[in-house]
Amino acid sequence: MDLLAATSNPHKLDELRAIFAPLGVRVLGLSEIPGGPFPEPVEDGATFEANARIKAVAYAAMTGRVCLADDSGLEVDALGGAPGVHSAYYGGTAGGRSERDARNNARLLRELDGVPAERRTARFVCCMCVADPSGGVLAESRGTYEGRIGTGPRGENGFGYDPLLILPDGRSSAELSEAEKNSMSHRGAAARLIGPRVVSLLSGG
Ligand code: IMP
């Protein structure tokens, strides 16, 4: 069974592939679908749920396929939930993915300068939405991944803010293997919730 995942983020795609593989679902990225490149819809929703829906509905219509979208980001309690839906561009829009990640992390550390460890609680949130080509929302889910923001980057794995999220066991999210991260992460949790529905939809249910 093939499932189109509406993301151009290669790290997200790798994680989604590993998470859905045990369900017998092969995840395809947008670059593997004929007819591209597909224009990016404007993600102007106020919530992760709204943005996941915008992406799933838009790419399902453009590709003519059932499509899963993942909208995710970081909520930091001491910053009133920021960067939230602005996580991807918190440090500005210029440059490639790795430059933006570095600037996002630098800004986050600046904003939390002087905030003590006990007030640095945070979580990654992932909202998934599956839509069909006629604009119908078929399934939705949400997963979270709790930790606190460290005082400097640690670890080489993962992407985005992973080097800054310190887990309850003291490791950063970037110090986990991909399989460990998927077993604990917001994306893994959201996928496990939506997985059975995806399998039923793809097998005609
Ligand atoms: P999206 O592509 O609009 O969903 O933006 C997601 C942004 O949130 C990414 O660019 C990262 O900055 C951050 N993010 C989402 N999931 C993760 C994760 O698993 N690890 C680290 N950062 C993440």
Short mmCIF file of C-alpha atoms and ligand atoms in Angstrom, two decimals:
data_model
loop_
_atom_site.label_atom_id
_atom_site.label_comp_id
_atom_site.label_asym_id
_atom_site.label_seq_id
_atom_site.Cartn_x
_atom_site.Cartn_y
_atom_site.Cartn_z
CA MET A 1 0.00 0.00 0.00
CA ASP A 2 1.36 3.42 -1.00
CA LEU A 3 0.63 6.61 0.93
CA LEU A 4 1.60 10.08 -0.30
CA ALA A 5 3.07 12.23 2.47
CA ALA A 6 2.91 15.94 1.72
CA THR A 7 6.31 17.03 2.94
CA SER A 8 9.50 18.22 1.34
CA ASN A 9 11.42 17.75 4.61
CA PRO A 10 13.66 14.69 4.02
CA HIS A 11 14.03 14.08 7.78
CA LYS A 12 10.27 13.98 8.34
CA LEU A 13 9.93 11.68 5.34
CA ASP A 14 12.56 9.26 6.71
CA GLU A 15 10.78 9.18 10.07
CA LEU A 16 7.37 8.66 8.46
CA ARG A 17 8.74 5.84 6.27
CA ALA A 18 10.17 4.02 9.30
CA ILE A 19 7.00 4.56 11.36
CA PHE A 20 4.56 3.34 8.66
CA ALA A 21 6.69 0.45 7.31
CA PRO A 22 5.61 -2.02 10.04
CA LEU A 23 1.97 -1.39 9.01
CA GLY A 24 2.77 -2.47 5.45
CA VAL A 25 2.45 1.12 4.20
CA ARG A 26 5.12 2.52 1.85
CA VAL A 27 5.36 6.31 2.22
CA LEU A 28 5.99 8.30 -0.97
CA GLY A 29 7.26 11.88 -0.95
CA LEU A 30 6.00 14.62 -3.26
CA SER A 31 9.07 14.27 -5.51
CA GLU A 32 8.11 10.65 -6.24
CA ILE A 33 4.71 11.57 -7.68
CA PRO A 34 4.31 12.46 -11.38
CA GLY A 35 3.05 15.96 -12.21
CA GLY A 36 5.29 17.91 -9.84
CA PRO A 37 6.72 20.14 -8.66
CA PHE A 38 3.57 21.06 -6.80
CA PRO A 39 3.18 24.64 -5.50
CA GLU A 40 3.29 24.96 -1.70
CA PRO A 41 -0.04 26.06 -0.18
CA VAL A 42 0.05 29.03 2.20
CA GLU A 43 0.17 27.65 5.75
CA ASP A 44 -1.66 30.49 7.45
CA GLY A 45 -3.60 28.46 10.02
CA ALA A 46 -3.46 29.50 13.67
CA THR A 47 -2.98 25.91 14.87
CA PHE A 48 -1.02 22.79 13.88
CA GLU A 49 -4.37 21.09 13.17
CA ALA A 50 -5.42 23.84 10.74
CA ASN A 51 -2.10 23.79 8.88
CA ALA A 52 -2.07 19.99 8.59
CA ARG A 53 -5.56 20.20 7.09
CA ILE A 54 -4.53 22.98 4.65
CA LYS A 55 -1.60 20.88 3.40
CA ALA A 56 -3.42 17.54 3.20
CA VAL A 57 -6.42 19.01 1.35
CA ALA A 58 -4.29 21.08 -1.07
CA TYR A 59 -1.88 18.29 -2.02
CA ALA A 60 -4.63 15.67 -2.31
CA ALA A 61 -6.44 17.97 -4.78
CA MET A 62 -3.25 18.73 -6.74
CA THR A 63 -2.08 15.11 -6.99
CA GLY A 64 -5.43 13.33 -7.21
CA ARG A 65 -4.33 10.98 -4.40
CA VAL A 66 -5.21 10.36 -0.78
CA CYS A 67 -2.61 12.42 1.04
CA LEU A 68 -1.22 12.61 4.58
CA ALA A 69 0.20 15.88 5.90
CA ASP A 70 2.21 16.40 9.09
CA ASP A 71 2.33 19.83 10.68
CA SER A 72 4.57 20.03 13.67
CA GLY A 73 6.55 22.37 15.87
CA LEU A 74 7.79 23.27 19.31
CA GLU A 75 5.80 24.85 22.16
CA VAL A 76 7.84 26.43 24.97
CA ASP A 77 5.86 27.21 28.13
CA ALA A 78 8.03 30.15 29.26
CA LEU A 79 7.43 31.75 25.84
CA GLY A 80 3.65 31.39 25.98
CA GLY A 81 3.71 28.47 23.52
CA ALA A 82 6.10 30.09 20.98
CA PRO A 83 7.51 29.32 18.46
CA GLY A 84 4.42 27.11 17.85
CA VAL A 85 3.16 27.26 14.27
CA HIS A 86 6.09 29.58 13.47
CA SER A 87 8.70 26.95 14.43
CA ALA A 88 10.08 26.43 10.92
CA TYR A 89 10.88 30.14 10.39
CA TYR A 90 11.42 31.40 13.97
CA GLY A 91 14.85 32.78 13.07
CA GLY A 92 13.83 34.10 9.64
CA THR A 93 13.03 32.75 6.20
CA ALA A 94 16.40 33.16 4.46
CA GLY A 95 18.71 30.30 3.53
CA GLY A 96 18.38 26.55 3.29
CA ARG A 97 16.94 24.15 5.86
CA SER A 98 20.13 23.66 7.90
CA GLU A 99 20.84 27.41 8.09
CA ARG A 100 17.27 28.08 9.21
CA ASP A 101 17.51 25.32 11.83
CA ALA A 102 20.73 26.87 13.19
CA ARG A 103 19.15 30.34 13.37
CA ASN A 104 15.96 28.97 14.94
CA ASN A 105 17.98 27.24 17.65
CA ALA A 106 20.13 30.32 18.27
CA ARG A 107 17.04 32.51 18.66
CA LEU A 108 15.40 30.02 21.03
CA LEU A 109 18.50 29.98 23.25
CA ARG A 110 18.57 33.81 23.25
CA GLU A 111 14.90 34.08 24.18
CA LEU A 112 15.43 31.68 27.10
CA ASP A 113 18.66 33.26 28.31
CA GLY A 114 18.56 33.33 32.13
CA VAL A 115 15.40 31.21 32.42
CA PRO A 116 16.05 28.50 35.02
CA ALA A 117 15.86 24.78 34.14
CA GLU A 118 12.54 24.19 35.92
CA ARG A 119 10.84 26.87 33.76
CA ARG A 120 12.24 25.59 30.45
CA THR A 121 9.52 22.97 29.90
CA ALA A 122 8.52 22.41 26.28
CA ARG A 123 7.06 19.89 23.87
CA PHE A 124 7.05 19.00 20.23
CA VAL A 125 3.55 18.67 18.79
CA CYS A 126 2.64 16.81 15.60
CA CYS A 127 -0.77 16.98 13.93
CA MET A 128 -1.52 14.64 11.07
CA CYS A 129 -4.35 14.91 8.59
CA VAL A 130 -5.36 12.55 5.77
CA ALA A 131 -7.49 14.04 2.98
CA ASP A 132 -8.94 12.80 -0.30
CA PRO A 133 -8.78 14.55 -3.70
CA SER A 134 -12.30 15.97 -3.36
CA GLY A 135 -11.32 17.89 -0.22
CA GLY A 136 -12.72 15.47 2.34
CA VAL A 137 -10.84 15.12 5.63
CA LEU A 138 -10.65 11.37 6.27
CA ALA A 139 -8.65 11.19 9.51
CA GLU A 140 -6.77 13.39 11.98
CA SER A 141 -4.45 12.79 14.93
CA ARG A 142 -2.16 14.63 17.39
CA GLY A 143 0.92 13.50 19.29
CA THR A 144 3.22 15.26 21.79
CA TYR A 145 6.81 14.74 22.97
CA GLU A 146 7.68 16.38 26.32
CA GLY A 147 11.00 17.70 27.56
CA ARG A 148 12.76 20.92 28.50
CA ILE A 149 15.01 23.23 26.52
CA GLY A 150 18.72 22.81 27.25
CA THR A 151 21.28 25.60 27.40
CA GLY A 152 23.18 24.47 24.29
CA PRO A 153 22.87 21.97 21.43
CA ARG A 154 23.66 18.30 22.10
CA GLY A 155 23.72 15.32 19.72
CA GLU A 156 24.04 14.84 15.99
CA ASN A 157 20.88 12.95 15.04
CA GLY A 158 17.41 14.14 14.09
CA PHE A 159 16.79 17.67 12.78
CA GLY A 160 15.42 21.09 13.71
CA TYR A 161 15.22 21.68 17.45
CA ASP A 162 16.14 18.06 18.38
CA PRO A 163 19.57 19.08 19.81
CA LEU A 164 17.79 21.43 22.27
CA LEU A 165 14.99 19.19 23.59
CA ILE A 166 16.23 17.45 26.76
CA LEU A 167 14.21 14.37 27.65
CA PRO A 168 13.34 13.16 31.17
CA ASP A 169 16.30 10.69 31.02
CA GLY A 170 18.77 13.56 30.43
CA ARG A 171 19.54 12.82 26.78
CA SER A 172 18.69 15.28 24.05
CA SER A 173 16.33 14.19 21.27
CA ALA A 174 19.29 14.42 18.88
CA GLU A 175 21.15 11.81 20.98
CA LEU A 176 18.53 9.14 20.20
CA SER A 177 18.68 6.73 17.27
CA GLU A 178 15.91 7.25 14.72
CA ALA A 179 14.10 4.14 16.02
CA GLU A 180 14.26 5.37 19.64
CA LYS A 181 13.05 8.82 18.66
CA ASN A 182 10.15 7.36 16.67
CA SER A 183 9.11 5.21 19.64
CA MET A 184 8.83 8.30 21.88
CA SER A 185 8.19 11.24 19.57
CA HIS A 186 5.20 13.41 18.71
CA ARG A 187 5.38 12.10 15.11
CA GLY A 188 5.49 8.47 16.24
CA ALA A 189 2.54 9.01 18.59
CA ALA A 190 0.44 10.79 15.94
CA ALA A 191 1.24 8.08 13.37
CA ARG A 192 0.37 5.25 15.75
CA LEU A 193 -3.02 6.88 16.36
CA ILE A 194 -3.83 7.44 12.67
CA GLY A 195 -2.12 4.28 11.35
CA PRO A 196 -5.03 1.82 11.59
CA ARG A 197 -7.36 4.29 9.85
CA VAL A 198 -4.78 4.82 7.07
CA VAL A 199 -4.47 1.07 6.53
CA SER A 200 -8.24 0.68 6.38
CA LEU A 201 -8.57 3.59 3.88
CA LEU A 202 -5.81 2.29 1.64
CA SER A 203 -7.22 -1.21 1.64
CA GLY A 204 -10.65 0.08 0.60
CA GLY A 205 -12.27 0.28 4.04
P1 IMP B 1 6.48 22.24 9.31
O1 IMP B 1 7.31 21.61 8.23
O2 IMP B 1 5.75 23.45 8.88
O3 IMP B 1 5.61 21.23 9.99
O4 IMP B 1 7.53 22.81 10.37
C1 IMP B 1 8.04 22.00 11.34
C2 IMP B 1 9.19 22.70 12.07
O5 IMP B 1 9.05 22.38 13.45
C3 IMP B 1 10.53 22.16 11.61
O6 IMP B 1 11.14 22.97 10.68
C4 IMP B 1 11.32 22.11 12.91
O7 IMP B 1 11.88 23.37 13.13
C5 IMP B 1 10.26 21.86 13.98
N1 IMP B 1 10.09 20.41 14.21
C6 IMP B 1 9.01 19.62 13.89
N2 IMP B 1 9.22 18.34 14.23
C7 IMP B 1 10.45 18.29 14.76
C8 IMP B 1 11.23 17.22 15.25
O8 IMP B 1 10.86 16.03 15.24
N3 IMP B 1 12.46 17.56 15.72
C9 IMP B 1 12.93 18.84 15.71
N4 IMP B 1 12.25 19.87 15.23
C10 IMP B 1 11.01 19.61 14.76
#
